[in-house]
Protein backbone atom coordinates (compact mmCIF):
# COMPACT_ATOMS: atom_id res chain seq x y z
CA PRO A 1 175.04 103.34 209.31
CA GLU A 2 176.87 106.03 207.35
CA LEU A 3 174.21 108.61 208.12
CA ALA A 4 174.22 107.62 211.79
CA GLU A 5 177.98 108.04 211.91
CA THR A 6 177.75 111.45 210.24
CA ILE A 7 175.13 112.60 212.73
CA MET A 8 177.22 111.29 215.63
CA THR A 9 180.41 112.95 214.43
CA GLU A 10 178.83 116.26 213.51
CA GLY A 11 176.74 116.38 216.67
CA VAL A 12 179.74 115.83 218.92
CA GLN A 13 181.70 118.48 216.99
CA GLN A 14 178.82 120.90 217.67
CA GLY A 15 178.95 120.22 221.41
CA PHE A 16 176.25 117.58 221.89
CA ASP A 17 176.92 114.62 224.16
CA LEU A 18 175.80 111.78 221.92
CA THR A 19 176.25 108.05 222.35
CA ARG A 20 175.33 104.80 220.66
CA LEU A 21 172.89 102.41 222.24
CA GLY A 22 173.17 99.56 219.78
CA GLU A 23 169.97 97.69 219.14
CA VAL A 24 167.08 99.06 221.16
CA GLY A 25 163.45 98.03 220.87
CA LEU A 26 161.24 100.72 219.45
CA ASP A 27 158.56 102.16 221.70
CA HIS A 28 154.90 102.86 220.95
CA GLY A 29 155.58 106.45 219.91
CA PHE A 30 157.76 105.34 217.03
CA VAL A 31 156.13 102.04 216.09
CA THR A 32 152.65 103.55 215.85
CA CYS A 33 153.85 106.23 213.44
CA LEU A 34 155.82 103.74 211.33
CA HIS A 35 152.80 101.48 211.10
CA PHE A 36 150.82 104.23 209.39
CA LEU A 37 153.69 105.63 207.31
CA THR A 38 154.97 102.31 206.01
CA PRO A 39 152.55 99.45 206.68
CA LYS A 40 154.82 97.04 204.78
CA TRP A 41 157.77 97.96 207.05
CA ASP A 42 159.88 98.43 203.92
CA MET A 43 161.77 101.49 205.10
CA SER A 44 165.10 101.87 206.87
CA TYR A 45 165.10 104.02 209.98
CA LEU A 46 167.51 105.63 212.38
CA TRP A 47 166.07 106.29 215.82
CA LEU A 48 167.50 109.32 217.63
CA ILE A 49 166.42 109.46 221.27
CA GLN A 50 166.49 112.58 223.38
CA ASN A 51 165.39 112.93 226.98
CA CYS A 52 161.78 114.09 227.19
CA VAL A 53 160.91 112.37 230.45
CA LEU A 54 163.32 112.58 233.37
CA PRO A 55 164.81 115.72 234.90
CA PRO A 56 167.12 117.30 234.25
CA LEU A 57 165.59 117.83 230.82
CA PRO A 58 167.42 119.64 228.05
CA SER A 59 165.99 123.07 227.44
CA VAL A 60 163.59 123.37 224.54
CA ALA A 61 166.12 125.72 222.90
CA ARG A 62 168.76 123.00 223.23
CA CYS A 63 166.41 120.52 221.52
CA TYR A 64 165.91 122.96 218.66
CA ASP A 65 169.68 123.36 218.37
CA PHE A 66 170.11 119.59 218.41
CA GLY A 67 167.67 119.40 215.52
CA ARG A 68 169.73 122.02 213.67
CA ALA A 69 172.83 119.85 214.18
CA VAL A 70 170.97 116.78 212.85
CA GLY A 71 169.71 118.73 209.83
CA ASP A 72 173.22 120.05 209.16
CA ALA A 73 174.63 116.52 209.38
CA ILE A 74 172.01 115.16 206.96
CA ARG A 75 172.83 117.89 204.45
CA LYS A 76 176.56 117.28 204.92
CA TRP A 77 176.17 113.51 204.54
CA GLY A 78 175.14 113.91 200.93
CA GLY A 79 173.80 110.40 200.47
CA SER A 80 171.42 109.62 197.64
CA ARG A 81 168.57 108.31 199.80
CA LYS A 82 165.58 110.45 200.67
CA ILE A 83 165.36 111.29 204.36
CA ALA A 84 162.14 111.88 206.28
CA LEU A 85 162.22 113.31 209.79
CA LEU A 86 159.59 112.31 212.31
CA GLY A 87 159.21 113.91 215.73
CA THR A 88 157.09 111.58 217.82
CA GLY A 89 155.25 112.07 221.07
CA GLY A 90 152.02 113.52 222.26
CA LEU A 91 150.98 117.09 222.66
CA SER A 92 149.34 117.96 226.00
CA HIS A 93 148.87 114.98 228.29
CA ALA A 94 149.71 113.69 231.74
CA VAL A 95 151.04 110.26 232.58
CA GLY A 96 150.68 108.61 236.00
CA THR A 97 149.48 111.73 237.81
CA PRO A 98 146.10 112.87 239.19
CA ASP A 99 145.81 115.02 236.01
CA MET A 100 145.90 111.95 233.78
CA GLY A 101 143.26 112.34 231.09
CA ARG A 102 143.35 116.15 231.09
CA ILE A 103 144.23 117.76 227.77
CA ASP A 104 145.04 121.42 227.12
CA PRO A 105 143.80 122.23 223.58
CA THR A 106 144.75 125.91 224.00
CA PHE A 107 148.38 124.96 224.64
CA ASP A 108 148.31 122.44 221.79
CA ARG A 109 146.93 124.87 219.23
CA LYS A 110 149.38 127.63 220.20
CA PHE A 111 152.27 125.16 219.98
CA LEU A 112 151.11 123.87 216.59
CA ASP A 113 150.80 127.44 215.28
CA LEU A 114 154.36 128.22 216.38
CA LEU A 115 155.60 124.91 215.00
CA CYS A 116 153.98 125.46 211.59
CA ALA A 117 155.46 128.95 211.43
CA ASN A 118 158.82 127.53 212.55
CA SER A 119 158.79 130.49 214.90
CA PRO A 120 161.82 131.36 217.03
CA ALA A 121 159.33 131.47 219.94
CA LEU A 122 159.40 127.63 219.91
CA ARG A 123 162.74 127.92 221.70
CA ASP A 124 161.22 129.96 224.53
CA TYR A 125 159.01 127.32 226.17
CA THR A 126 159.92 126.75 229.81
CA ASP A 127 159.56 123.54 231.77
CA ALA A 128 156.94 125.26 233.95
CA GLU A 129 154.82 126.19 230.91
CA ILE A 130 155.03 122.66 229.58
CA ASP A 131 154.36 121.08 232.99
CA ALA A 132 151.17 123.13 233.28
CA SER A 133 149.82 121.13 230.31
CA GLY A 134 150.91 117.76 231.68
CA ASN A 135 154.14 115.94 232.38
CA GLY A 136 153.87 114.01 229.10
CA THR A 137 153.77 117.26 227.17
CA HIS A 138 157.57 117.39 227.42
CA GLU A 139 157.53 115.10 224.37
CA ILE A 140 157.09 118.23 222.26
CA ARG A 141 160.88 118.45 222.46
CA ASN A 142 160.97 115.86 219.67
CA TRP A 143 158.73 118.03 217.48
CA VAL A 144 160.89 121.08 218.24
CA ALA A 145 164.03 119.15 217.25
CA VAL A 146 162.52 118.39 213.84
CA ALA A 147 161.63 122.07 213.45
CA GLY A 148 165.29 122.84 214.12
CA ALA A 149 166.40 120.31 211.51
CA VAL A 150 164.27 122.02 208.87
CA ALA A 151 164.85 125.54 210.19
CA GLY A 152 162.99 128.08 208.14
CA ALA A 153 160.56 125.59 206.61
CA LYS A 154 156.88 126.14 207.24
CA GLY A 155 154.27 123.51 207.99
CA GLU A 156 150.55 123.07 208.26
CA VAL A 157 148.26 121.33 210.68
CA VAL A 158 146.59 118.51 208.80
CA MET A 159 144.74 117.19 211.85
CA TYR A 160 144.40 118.00 215.54
CA GLU A 161 142.23 116.05 217.94
CA PRO A 162 142.16 116.21 221.74
CA MET A 163 141.21 112.60 222.40
CA MET A 164 142.12 109.47 224.33
CA ALA A 165 143.82 111.47 227.10
CA VAL A 166 146.32 113.18 224.77
CA GLY A 167 146.41 115.92 222.18
CA PHE A 168 147.05 114.33 218.78
CA GLY A 169 148.32 116.33 215.83
């Protein structure tokens, strides 16, 4: 709760319109990841939700900046617990459209390269570019937010598979 309050306070001070939702059931994107990260469910979590589905969507640059605000708040909080950040969601995929099942590995690999480099070009994605790889691809905003939180850190692709109607990485 203290970390959540710090993120809320700092985020609002940095110009983000944040709110509390109280207890909300976790969706498949979060539960699936937690299942593999902590099969015993012995970890505390704080779920931050940003709009990746319904227009008007925040710009990708705004999502990166939100991540920066979250990272700043975590560093300011100064608690003794270790913090892991997890950006959930699929890479290229379409949901409920005639393109459902189509994956764009070229988009996915370019995005993952930029993400691992924590490149400023992550901020430049437009809705049109993302839409071209599927309406579900807007979930990359969560990944971009984590990149903002760890600005400057580099990553590596451990696994990428275009399967089951979505790009997994």
